[in-house]
Amino acid sequence: MSSEVSVSGGETIDRISENIYGHFAEHLGRCIYGGIWVGDDNRVETNDGIRMDTVELLRDLEMPVLRWPGGCFADDYHWEDGVGPRDERPRRRNLWWTQGRENVPEESNQFGTDEFLRLCQLLETDPYIAVNVGSSTPQEALDWIEYCNYDGDTELADRRRENGQEEPYGVKYWGIGNENWGCGGRFAPDEYADEYRRFANYFNGFDNLMNAESTEFIACGHLTDDWNRVFFENLNGGMEFGPGTFLGMGSPFNLLDHFSVHRYYQAGGDVDFSDDQYYKMFARAEKIAGDIDRAAETISDFVPKDEVGIIVDEWGAWHPEAKNDNGLEQENTVRDAVATAGVLDLIHDRADVVSMANIAQTVNVLQCLVQTDEEDAWRTPTFRVFELYENHVGQTALETSVDTDVESFEAEDHDVPMVSASASKGDGELFVTASNRRHDEAETITVDAGTEATVESATVLFDGKDIREYSTKDNAESFASSDLSVDDEGDGAVTFDAPPASVVGLTLSE
Ligand code: AHR
């Protein structure tokens, strides 16, 4: 079987933001407790409770941004429970993820704001905090931003200093609630617009007080266009600001910087799936393209271009095996990883509208990148894809078309191309990624780079791996990339055999 990937050297999309390679970590199962925070468990090296083996692995990914503390957890969380001396912090139930029931411990609050922000410092990542809208008030959110970012002489800023952080943290990204159509308060879209405006008003006021133009606010959208549209229609609260000044854009009253969508997908089980289900999961993953396109269209009806970016705030495979009582854990297979490559390709294709994407979740939960077990920590196959794709970061995405067979499924509104690809251009360098989704045959792929370029390096992931193979502490290294031999014709045309269910990265220089 053969396919052709054509890169259009002249047609650029936009810069691929580093934030597209962002993460999401929630207080859920063993993501934070066990995966990131082990407190005084001295079986692993820690930085005052934060496990350093996890940090070391994540450092390899140069994580740009980390969203926290939820998820649904966020809208039943009160940040003051998690600051100050750890032995004085209250133990609380959280309504979500069965905490306090079925052998899942209650929230100990040992990992709170200062621990999270220290983790971000260790990872050199931008923190992104989602505040509680559903069960709380703008006052609590305003106090939180003051605690984190205020540089003056107030009780909250002093409390931060007493807790060990002299300088303001400068937290840039603030999410105003999570899934507020569901666990985050079950608001109707017009009600959420009212709540959003109220919270953002105080955040914006704080920003003005601080002369901070770098703080960005995020609304949590829905997958349906109707919901999103009603949200935008009501965001102004019936006020007219004049043509081209939606929400007072251009005035100091800037309410909204990003609008987010969430998408999870599955077909069959994590390792127990049929061949048909193998392909169906790709079809479901690719729905992210439609989610982004629909959100972009809605936004463009209300906001001048480039004013509001789209964040794919939670995304990834969520198999039925991931249940509340196991803390949403599932095996991480080659299938999941190959699907990740396709999602990243389609996001590159939309680099002009996507400002961030956060895979769910960083450690142990859902489609994690790192897994831990007592004193061990290791990379998942999905980690390998993020690592391979790193060369795209900060480059300019190029229009790329793929001529390949397409598999159609009844009842799915998305067909599955057998090859997915994307390309980007940096300083004299071109980077092309291509994945062969066929699980039973190699695919001969010809890349036409659209310019005279020669191959610098070619690597492949998952050569010889079964699609159901998943990472464990003993086999994790076997998912590492290896060199791929290619036929380089020297005029920008490169041909190679992509093994079944594999992901290839090609670096070319012009
Ligand atoms: O990531 C798990 C959950 O999925 C999050 O808490 C919620 O936002 C989403 O429904």
Coordinates of C-alpha atoms and ligand atoms in Angstrom, one line a residue:
M1 CA 0.0 0.0 0.0
S2 CA 1.3 3.5 -0.7
S3 CA 0.4 7.1 0.2
E4 CA 1.7 10.5 -0.7
V5 CA 2.2 13.4 1.6
S6 CA 2.5 16.8 -0.2
V7 CA 3.8 19.7 1.7
S8 CA 3.1 23.1 0.4
G9 CA 6.3 25.1 1.1
G10 CA 4.6 28.5 0.3
E11 CA 1.4 28.1 2.2
T12 CA 1.8 28.7 5.8
I13 CA -0.9 28.3 8.5
D14 CA 0.6 29.9 11.6
R15 CA 3.2 29.4 14.3
I16 CA 2.7 26.2 16.2
S17 CA 2.4 27.5 19.8
E18 CA 4.4 25.5 22.4
N19 CA 1.1 25.6 24.4
I20 CA -0.4 23.0 22.0
Y21 CA 1.8 20.5 23.9
G22 CA 0.3 21.4 27.3
H23 CA -0.9 19.1 30.1
F24 CA -3.8 18.7 32.5
A25 CA -3.3 17.3 36.1
E26 CA -6.3 16.9 38.4
H27 CA -6.7 15.8 42.0
L28 CA -8.0 12.5 40.8
G29 CA -6.9 8.9 41.6
R30 CA -3.1 8.7 41.5
C31 CA -2.4 11.7 39.3
I32 CA -1.3 14.1 42.0
Y33 CA -1.1 11.8 45.1
G34 CA 1.3 9.0 44.3
G35 CA 2.1 10.2 40.8
I36 CA 3.4 13.7 41.6
W37 CA 3.3 14.1 45.3
V38 CA 4.6 11.5 47.8
G39 CA 5.1 13.7 50.8
D40 CA 7.6 12.2 53.2
D41 CA 7.7 8.8 51.6
N42 CA 11.4 8.5 51.4
R43 CA 11.5 5.6 49.0
V44 CA 11.8 8.1 46.1
E45 CA 13.9 11.3 45.9
T46 CA 11.7 14.3 46.4
N47 CA 11.9 18.1 46.4
D48 CA 10.0 18.6 49.6
G49 CA 7.3 16.0 48.7
I50 CA 7.3 16.3 44.9
R51 CA 8.6 13.1 43.4
M52 CA 11.7 14.0 41.3
D53 CA 11.6 10.9 39.1
T54 CA 8.3 12.1 37.6
V55 CA 9.7 15.6 37.3
E56 CA 12.9 14.4 35.6
L57 CA 10.8 12.4 33.0
L58 CA 8.5 15.4 32.3
R59 CA 11.5 17.8 32.0
D60 CA 12.4 15.9 28.8
L61 CA 9.1 17.1 27.3
E62 CA 9.7 20.8 28.1
M63 CA 6.1 21.0 29.2
P64 CA 4.9 24.5 28.3
V65 CA 1.8 24.7 30.5
L66 CA 0.0 22.7 33.2
R67 CA -3.7 23.0 34.0
W68 CA -4.7 22.3 37.6
P69 CA -6.5 21.4 40.0
G70 CA -9.4 20.1 37.8
G71 CA -11.5 19.2 36.0
C72 CA -14.6 18.6 37.9
F73 CA -12.5 18.7 41.1
A74 CA -12.0 22.5 40.6
D75 CA -15.6 23.5 41.1
D76 CA -15.8 21.9 44.6
Y77 CA -12.3 23.1 45.7
H78 CA -11.4 25.9 48.1
W79 CA -7.9 27.0 47.6
E80 CA -7.3 28.2 51.2
D81 CA -7.6 24.6 52.4
G82 CA -4.4 23.9 50.6
V83 CA -2.0 26.7 51.8
G84 CA -0.1 27.1 55.1
P85 CA 1.5 24.5 57.3
R86 CA 0.7 21.1 55.9
D87 CA -0.1 19.5 59.2
E88 CA -2.8 22.1 59.8
R89 CA -4.6 21.7 56.6
P90 CA -8.1 20.3 56.7
R91 CA -9.1 17.0 55.2
R92 CA -12.1 17.4 52.9
R93 CA -14.3 15.4 50.7
N94 CA -14.6 16.4 47.1
L95 CA -17.9 15.5 45.3
W96 CA -16.2 14.2 42.3
W97 CA -14.3 11.0 41.6
T98 CA -15.7 9.2 44.6
Q99 CA -13.3 10.7 47.0
G100 CA -14.1 9.5 50.5
R101 CA -15.9 6.5 49.1
E102 CA -15.1 3.0 47.8
N103 CA -11.5 3.1 49.3
V104 CA -10.6 6.3 47.5
P105 CA -9.1 8.6 50.1
E106 CA -10.5 12.1 50.9
E107 CA -8.6 15.2 49.8
S108 CA -5.7 15.7 52.3
N109 CA -4.8 19.1 50.9
Q110 CA -1.1 18.2 51.3
F111 CA -0.7 19.4 47.7
G112 CA -2.0 22.9 47.3
T113 CA -1.3 26.1 45.5
D114 CA 2.4 26.5 46.7
E115 CA 3.2 22.9 46.0
F116 CA 1.6 23.2 42.5
L117 CA 3.5 26.4 41.7
R118 CA 6.7 24.8 43.0
L119 CA 6.1 21.9 40.6
C120 CA 5.7 24.4 37.8
Q121 CA 8.9 26.1 38.8
L122 CA 10.7 22.7 38.8
L123 CA 9.3 21.9 35.3
E124 CA 9.8 25.5 34.1
T125 CA 6.2 25.4 32.9
D126 CA 3.5 28.1 32.9
P127 CA 0.8 27.4 35.5
Y128 CA -2.9 27.4 34.5
I129 CA -5.3 27.5 37.4
A130 CA -9.0 26.7 37.0
V131 CA -11.1 28.5 39.7
N132 CA -14.3 27.3 41.4
V133 CA -17.3 28.9 39.7
G134 CA -20.0 26.3 40.4
S135 CA -19.9 26.3 44.2
S136 CA -18.0 29.5 45.0
T137 CA -17.8 33.3 44.5
P138 CA -15.7 35.8 42.6
Q139 CA -14.4 36.9 46.0
E140 CA -12.7 33.5 46.5
A141 CA -11.3 33.6 43.0
L142 CA -10.0 37.2 43.5
D143 CA -8.4 36.3 46.7
W144 CA -6.6 33.4 45.0
I145 CA -5.2 35.6 42.2
E146 CA -4.1 38.1 44.9
Y147 CA -2.4 35.4 46.9
C148 CA -0.5 34.3 43.8
N149 CA 0.2 37.5 42.0
Y150 CA 0.0 40.5 44.2
D151 CA 3.3 42.3 44.9
G152 CA 2.0 44.9 47.5
D153 CA 1.5 44.9 51.2
T154 CA -1.7 43.0 52.0
E155 CA -2.6 40.1 54.3
L156 CA -2.9 37.7 51.3
A157 CA 0.4 38.7 49.7
D158 CA 2.1 38.4 53.1
R159 CA 0.6 35.0 53.7
R160 CA 2.2 33.9 50.4
R161 CA 5.5 35.3 51.7
E162 CA 5.1 33.5 55.0
N163 CA 4.5 30.3 53.1
G164 CA 7.9 30.7 51.4
Q165 CA 7.3 32.6 48.2
E166 CA 8.6 36.2 48.4
E167 CA 8.0 37.3 44.8
P168 CA 4.6 37.0 43.1
Y169 CA 4.2 33.8 41.1
G170 CA 2.8 35.7 38.1
V171 CA 0.3 33.0 37.2
K172 CA -0.7 33.9 33.7
Y173 CA -3.6 31.5 32.8
W174 CA -6.9 31.6 34.8
G175 CA -9.7 29.3 33.8
I176 CA -13.1 30.5 34.9
G177 CA -14.7 27.2 35.9
N178 CA -14.7 23.8 34.3
E179 CA -17.5 22.1 32.3
N180 CA -19.9 24.5 33.8
W181 CA -22.7 23.0 31.8
G182 CA -22.2 19.8 33.8
C183 CA -20.2 19.1 37.1
G184 CA -19.2 22.8 37.2
G185 CA -22.6 24.1 38.3
R186 CA -25.1 22.8 35.6
F187 CA -25.5 26.3 34.2
A188 CA -27.5 27.0 31.2
P189 CA -25.3 28.8 28.6
D190 CA -26.8 32.3 29.3
E191 CA -26.3 31.7 33.1
Y192 CA -22.7 30.7 32.6
A193 CA -22.2 33.8 30.5
D194 CA -23.5 35.9 33.4
E195 CA -21.2 34.0 35.9
Y196 CA -18.3 34.3 33.6
R197 CA -18.7 38.0 33.1
R198 CA -19.0 38.5 36.9
F199 CA -15.8 36.5 37.7
A200 CA -13.9 38.0 34.7
N201 CA -14.9 41.5 35.8
Y202 CA -13.0 41.1 39.1
F203 CA -10.0 39.3 37.5
N204 CA -9.8 42.1 34.9
G205 CA -10.0 44.7 37.7
F206 CA -7.1 43.0 39.5
D207 CA -5.1 43.0 36.3
N208 CA -5.7 46.7 35.8
L209 CA -4.6 47.4 39.4
M210 CA -1.5 45.4 38.8
N211 CA -0.9 47.0 35.4
A212 CA -0.6 43.4 34.3
E213 CA -1.4 42.8 30.7
S214 CA -0.1 39.3 30.7
T215 CA -2.9 37.6 32.6
E216 CA -5.3 35.6 30.3
F217 CA -8.8 34.3 31.1
I218 CA -10.4 31.2 29.8
A219 CA -14.1 30.3 29.4
C220 CA -15.0 26.6 29.4
G221 CA -17.2 25.8 26.3
H222 CA -19.3 22.9 25.3
L223 CA -19.1 20.5 22.3
T224 CA -22.4 21.7 20.9
D225 CA -22.5 24.8 18.8
D226 CA -25.9 25.8 20.2
W227 CA -24.6 26.0 23.7
N228 CA -21.5 28.0 22.7
R229 CA -23.5 30.4 20.6
V230 CA -25.9 31.3 23.4
F231 CA -22.9 31.8 25.7
F232 CA -21.4 34.3 23.3
E233 CA -24.7 36.0 22.7
N234 CA -25.1 36.7 26.4
L235 CA -21.5 37.5 27.3
N236 CA -22.1 41.2 26.9
G237 CA -25.0 41.1 29.3
G238 CA -27.1 43.0 26.7
M239 CA -24.7 45.9 26.5
E240 CA -23.6 47.4 23.2
F241 CA -20.0 48.5 23.0
G242 CA -20.1 49.6 19.4
P243 CA -18.9 48.0 16.2
G244 CA -15.8 45.9 16.5
T245 CA -15.6 46.3 20.2
F246 CA -17.1 43.0 21.4
L247 CA -16.8 42.9 25.2
G248 CA -15.1 46.2 25.1
M249 CA -12.1 44.7 23.3
G250 CA -9.6 47.4 22.8
S251 CA -10.7 49.0 26.1
P252 CA -9.2 48.1 29.4
F253 CA -12.2 45.8 30.0
N254 CA -11.0 42.7 28.3
L255 CA -13.0 39.7 29.5
L256 CA -12.0 36.7 27.4
D257 CA -8.8 35.5 25.9
H258 CA -9.5 31.8 25.2
F259 CA -12.5 29.6 24.8
S260 CA -12.1 25.9 25.5
V261 CA -13.5 22.6 24.3
H262 CA -13.0 19.1 25.7
R263 CA -13.0 15.8 23.8
Y264 CA -12.4 12.2 24.9
Y265 CA -12.7 9.1 22.7
Q266 CA -12.8 5.3 22.9
A267 CA -13.9 2.3 21.0
G268 CA -13.8 -1.1 22.7
G269 CA -11.5 -1.5 25.7
D270 CA -8.0 -0.3 26.4
V271 CA -6.3 -3.5 25.3
D272 CA -9.3 -5.5 24.4
F273 CA -10.6 -4.2 21.1
S274 CA -11.5 -5.6 17.7
D275 CA -9.8 -4.5 14.4
D276 CA -12.9 -2.5 13.6
Q277 CA -12.8 -0.8 17.0
Y278 CA -9.1 -0.1 16.4
Y279 CA -10.0 2.1 13.4
K280 CA -13.2 3.5 14.9
M281 CA -11.2 5.1 17.7
F282 CA -9.3 7.2 15.1
A283 CA -12.6 8.3 13.7
R284 CA -13.7 9.5 17.1
A285 CA -10.4 11.1 17.9
E286 CA -10.6 13.1 14.6
K287 CA -13.8 14.7 15.8
I288 CA -11.6 17.1 17.5
A289 CA -11.1 18.8 14.1
G290 CA -14.8 19.4 13.8
D291 CA -15.0 20.6 17.5
I292 CA -12.3 23.2 16.7
D293 CA -13.8 24.3 13.4
R294 CA -17.3 24.7 14.9
A295 CA -15.9 26.7 17.9
A296 CA -13.8 28.9 15.5
E297 CA -16.9 29.6 13.4
T298 CA -19.0 30.6 16.4
I299 CA -16.3 32.8 17.8
S300 CA -15.8 34.5 14.5
D301 CA -19.4 35.6 14.5
F302 CA -18.8 37.6 17.7
V303 CA -15.1 38.4 18.0
P304 CA -12.5 40.0 15.6
K305 CA -10.0 37.4 14.4
D306 CA -7.2 36.5 16.7
E307 CA -8.8 38.1 19.8
V308 CA -9.9 34.8 21.3
G309 CA -7.9 31.5 20.9
I310 CA -9.4 28.0 21.2
I311 CA -8.0 25.7 23.9
V312 CA -8.5 22.0 23.5
D313 CA -8.5 21.9 27.3
E314 CA -8.9 18.2 27.9
W315 CA -8.4 15.6 25.3
G316 CA -7.3 12.0 24.9
A317 CA -8.4 8.3 25.0
W318 CA -10.8 7.4 27.8
H319 CA -11.5 3.7 27.8
P320 CA -14.3 2.0 29.7
E321 CA -11.6 0.3 31.9
A322 CA -10.9 3.7 33.4
K323 CA -13.5 3.8 36.2
N324 CA -14.0 5.9 39.3
D325 CA -13.0 3.2 41.6
N326 CA -9.6 2.7 40.0
G327 CA -9.0 6.4 39.8
L328 CA -9.6 6.5 36.0
E329 CA -6.5 4.3 35.2
Q330 CA -6.2 2.4 32.0
E331 CA -3.4 0.7 30.0
N332 CA -1.6 3.0 27.6
T333 CA -1.2 1.2 24.3
V334 CA 0.4 1.8 20.9
R335 CA -3.1 2.4 19.5
D336 CA -3.6 5.4 21.9
A337 CA -0.2 6.8 20.9
V338 CA -0.8 6.5 17.2
A339 CA -4.1 8.3 17.7
T340 CA -2.3 11.1 19.5
A341 CA -0.1 11.7 16.5
G342 CA -3.2 12.2 14.4
V343 CA -4.7 14.6 16.9
L344 CA -1.5 16.7 17.0
D345 CA -1.4 16.7 13.2
L346 CA -4.9 18.1 12.9
I347 CA -4.2 20.7 15.6
H348 CA -1.1 21.8 13.6
D349 CA -3.4 22.2 10.7
R350 CA -5.5 24.6 12.8
A351 CA -2.5 26.5 14.4
D352 CA -4.1 29.8 13.3
V353 CA -7.0 29.3 15.8
V354 CA -5.7 26.9 18.5
S355 CA -3.9 28.7 21.3
M356 CA -3.4 25.7 23.6
A357 CA -4.2 22.0 24.1
N358 CA -3.9 20.0 27.3
I359 CA -3.8 16.2 27.2
A360 CA -5.6 14.4 30.0
Q361 CA -3.9 13.6 32.2
T362 CA -0.2 14.0 33.0
V363 CA 0.5 11.1 35.4
N364 CA -1.3 7.7 35.9
V365 CA -4.8 8.9 34.9
L366 CA -6.5 8.4 31.5
Q367 CA -4.0 8.9 28.6
C368 CA -1.1 9.7 30.8
L369 CA 2.4 10.4 29.7
V370 CA 4.1 9.1 32.8
Q371 CA 3.1 6.1 35.0
T372 CA 4.3 5.4 38.5
D373 CA 4.2 2.4 40.8
E374 CA 5.5 2.8 44.3
E375 CA 9.2 3.7 43.7
D376 CA 9.2 3.4 39.9
A377 CA 8.3 5.9 37.2
W378 CA 8.3 5.4 33.4
R379 CA 7.2 6.8 30.1
T380 CA 4.1 5.7 28.2
P381 CA 4.0 5.3 24.4
T382 CA 2.1 8.6 24.2
F383 CA 5.1 10.3 25.9
R384 CA 7.2 9.1 22.9
V385 CA 4.9 10.8 20.4
F386 CA 5.1 14.1 22.3
E387 CA 8.8 13.7 22.4
L388 CA 9.1 13.0 18.6
Y389 CA 6.7 15.9 17.8
E390 CA 8.7 18.4 19.8
N391 CA 10.5 19.6 16.6
H392 CA 7.3 21.1 15.4
V393 CA 7.1 23.5 18.4
G394 CA 7.6 27.1 17.6
Q395 CA 7.8 26.4 13.9
T396 CA 5.4 27.5 11.2
A397 CA 2.8 25.0 10.2
L398 CA 2.6 24.3 6.5
E399 CA -0.4 23.3 4.5
T400 CA -0.1 19.5 4.0
S401 CA -2.3 17.1 2.0
V402 CA -2.3 13.4 2.2
D403 CA -3.3 11.1 -0.6
T404 CA -4.2 7.8 1.1
D405 CA -6.9 5.2 1.4
V406 CA -9.8 6.0 3.6
E407 CA -11.8 3.6 5.8
S408 CA -15.4 4.5 6.3
F409 CA -17.6 3.5 9.2
E410 CA -21.3 3.5 9.4
A411 CA -22.7 5.5 12.2
E412 CA -19.5 7.5 12.5
D413 CA -19.5 10.9 10.9
H414 CA -15.8 10.8 10.3
D415 CA -13.8 8.6 7.9
V416 CA -10.3 7.4 8.8
P417 CA -7.4 8.1 6.4
M418 CA -4.8 5.4 6.7
V419 CA -2.0 8.0 6.9
S420 CA -2.0 11.2 8.9
A421 CA 0.7 13.8 8.5
S422 CA 1.7 17.4 9.3
A423 CA 4.6 19.6 8.4
S424 CA 6.3 22.7 9.8
K425 CA 9.1 25.0 8.8
G426 CA 11.8 26.6 11.0
D427 CA 15.1 28.2 10.2
G428 CA 16.1 26.4 7.1
E429 CA 14.6 23.3 8.4
L430 CA 11.5 21.3 7.6
F431 CA 9.9 18.8 10.0
V432 CA 7.4 16.3 8.7
T433 CA 5.5 13.7 10.9
A434 CA 3.5 10.9 9.3
S435 CA 1.8 7.9 10.9
N436 CA 0.7 4.7 9.3
R437 CA -2.5 3.6 11.0
R438 CA -2.8 0.3 9.3
H439 CA -2.1 -2.3 12.0
D440 CA -1.4 -5.2 9.6
E441 CA 0.7 -3.8 6.8
A442 CA 3.6 -1.4 6.2
E443 CA 2.7 1.7 4.1
T444 CA 5.1 3.1 1.5
I445 CA 4.9 6.8 2.1
T446 CA 6.4 9.4 -0.3
V447 CA 6.8 12.9 1.1
D448 CA 7.0 15.7 -1.3
A449 CA 8.5 18.5 0.8
G450 CA 7.6 21.1 -1.8
T451 CA 11.1 22.5 -1.8
E452 CA 14.6 21.1 -2.6
A453 CA 15.6 19.7 0.7
T454 CA 17.6 16.7 2.0
V455 CA 17.0 14.4 4.9
E456 CA 18.9 15.2 8.1
S457 CA 17.4 12.5 10.2
A458 CA 14.5 10.0 10.1
T459 CA 13.1 8.2 13.2
V460 CA 10.3 5.8 13.8
L461 CA 8.2 4.9 16.8
F462 CA 6.7 1.5 17.5
D463 CA 8.4 -0.5 14.8
G464 CA 7.7 -4.2 15.5
K465 CA 5.2 -3.4 18.3
D466 CA 1.7 -4.8 18.5
I467 CA -1.2 -2.2 18.6
R468 CA -2.3 -3.7 22.0
E469 CA 1.1 -3.5 23.6
Y470 CA 1.2 -1.2 26.6
S471 CA 3.8 0.3 28.8
T472 CA 4.9 -1.2 32.1
K473 CA 7.9 -0.4 34.2
D474 CA 9.8 -3.4 32.7
N475 CA 9.1 -2.7 29.0
A476 CA 8.9 1.1 28.8
E477 CA 12.3 1.5 27.1
S478 CA 11.3 -0.8 24.3
F479 CA 8.9 2.0 23.0
A480 CA 11.8 4.4 22.3
S481 CA 12.3 5.6 18.7
S482 CA 14.8 4.0 16.3
D483 CA 16.4 5.2 13.1
L484 CA 14.4 4.7 9.9
S485 CA 16.0 4.1 6.5
V486 CA 14.7 6.3 3.8
D487 CA 15.2 6.8 0.1
D488 CA 16.1 10.4 -0.3
E489 CA 16.0 11.6 -4.0
G490 CA 17.6 14.9 -3.0
D491 CA 15.0 17.1 -4.7
G492 CA 12.6 17.1 -1.7
A493 CA 11.1 13.7 -2.5
V494 CA 11.6 11.1 0.3
T495 CA 10.2 7.6 0.3
F496 CA 10.1 5.2 3.2
D497 CA 8.2 2.2 4.5
A498 CA 6.3 3.1 7.6
P499 CA 5.8 -0.1 9.6
P500 CA 2.3 -1.1 10.7
A501 CA 0.9 1.3 13.4
S502 CA 4.0 3.5 13.5
V503 CA 4.8 7.2 13.7
V504 CA 7.7 8.7 11.7
G505 CA 9.5 12.0 12.1
L506 CA 11.6 13.4 9.2
T507 CA 13.9 16.4 9.6
L508 CA 15.0 18.0 6.3
S509 CA 17.3 20.9 5.6
E510 CA 16.8 23.3 2.7
Ligands
AHR1 O1 -10.4 14.2 33.1 C1 -11.5 13.7 33.8 C2 -12.7 14.5 33.8 O2 -13.2 14.7 32.5 C3 -12.6 16.0 34.3 O3 -12.6 16.1 35.7 C4 -13.7 16.6 33.7 O4 -13.5 18.0 33.4 C5 -14.0 15.8 32.4 O5 -15.3 15.5 32.3

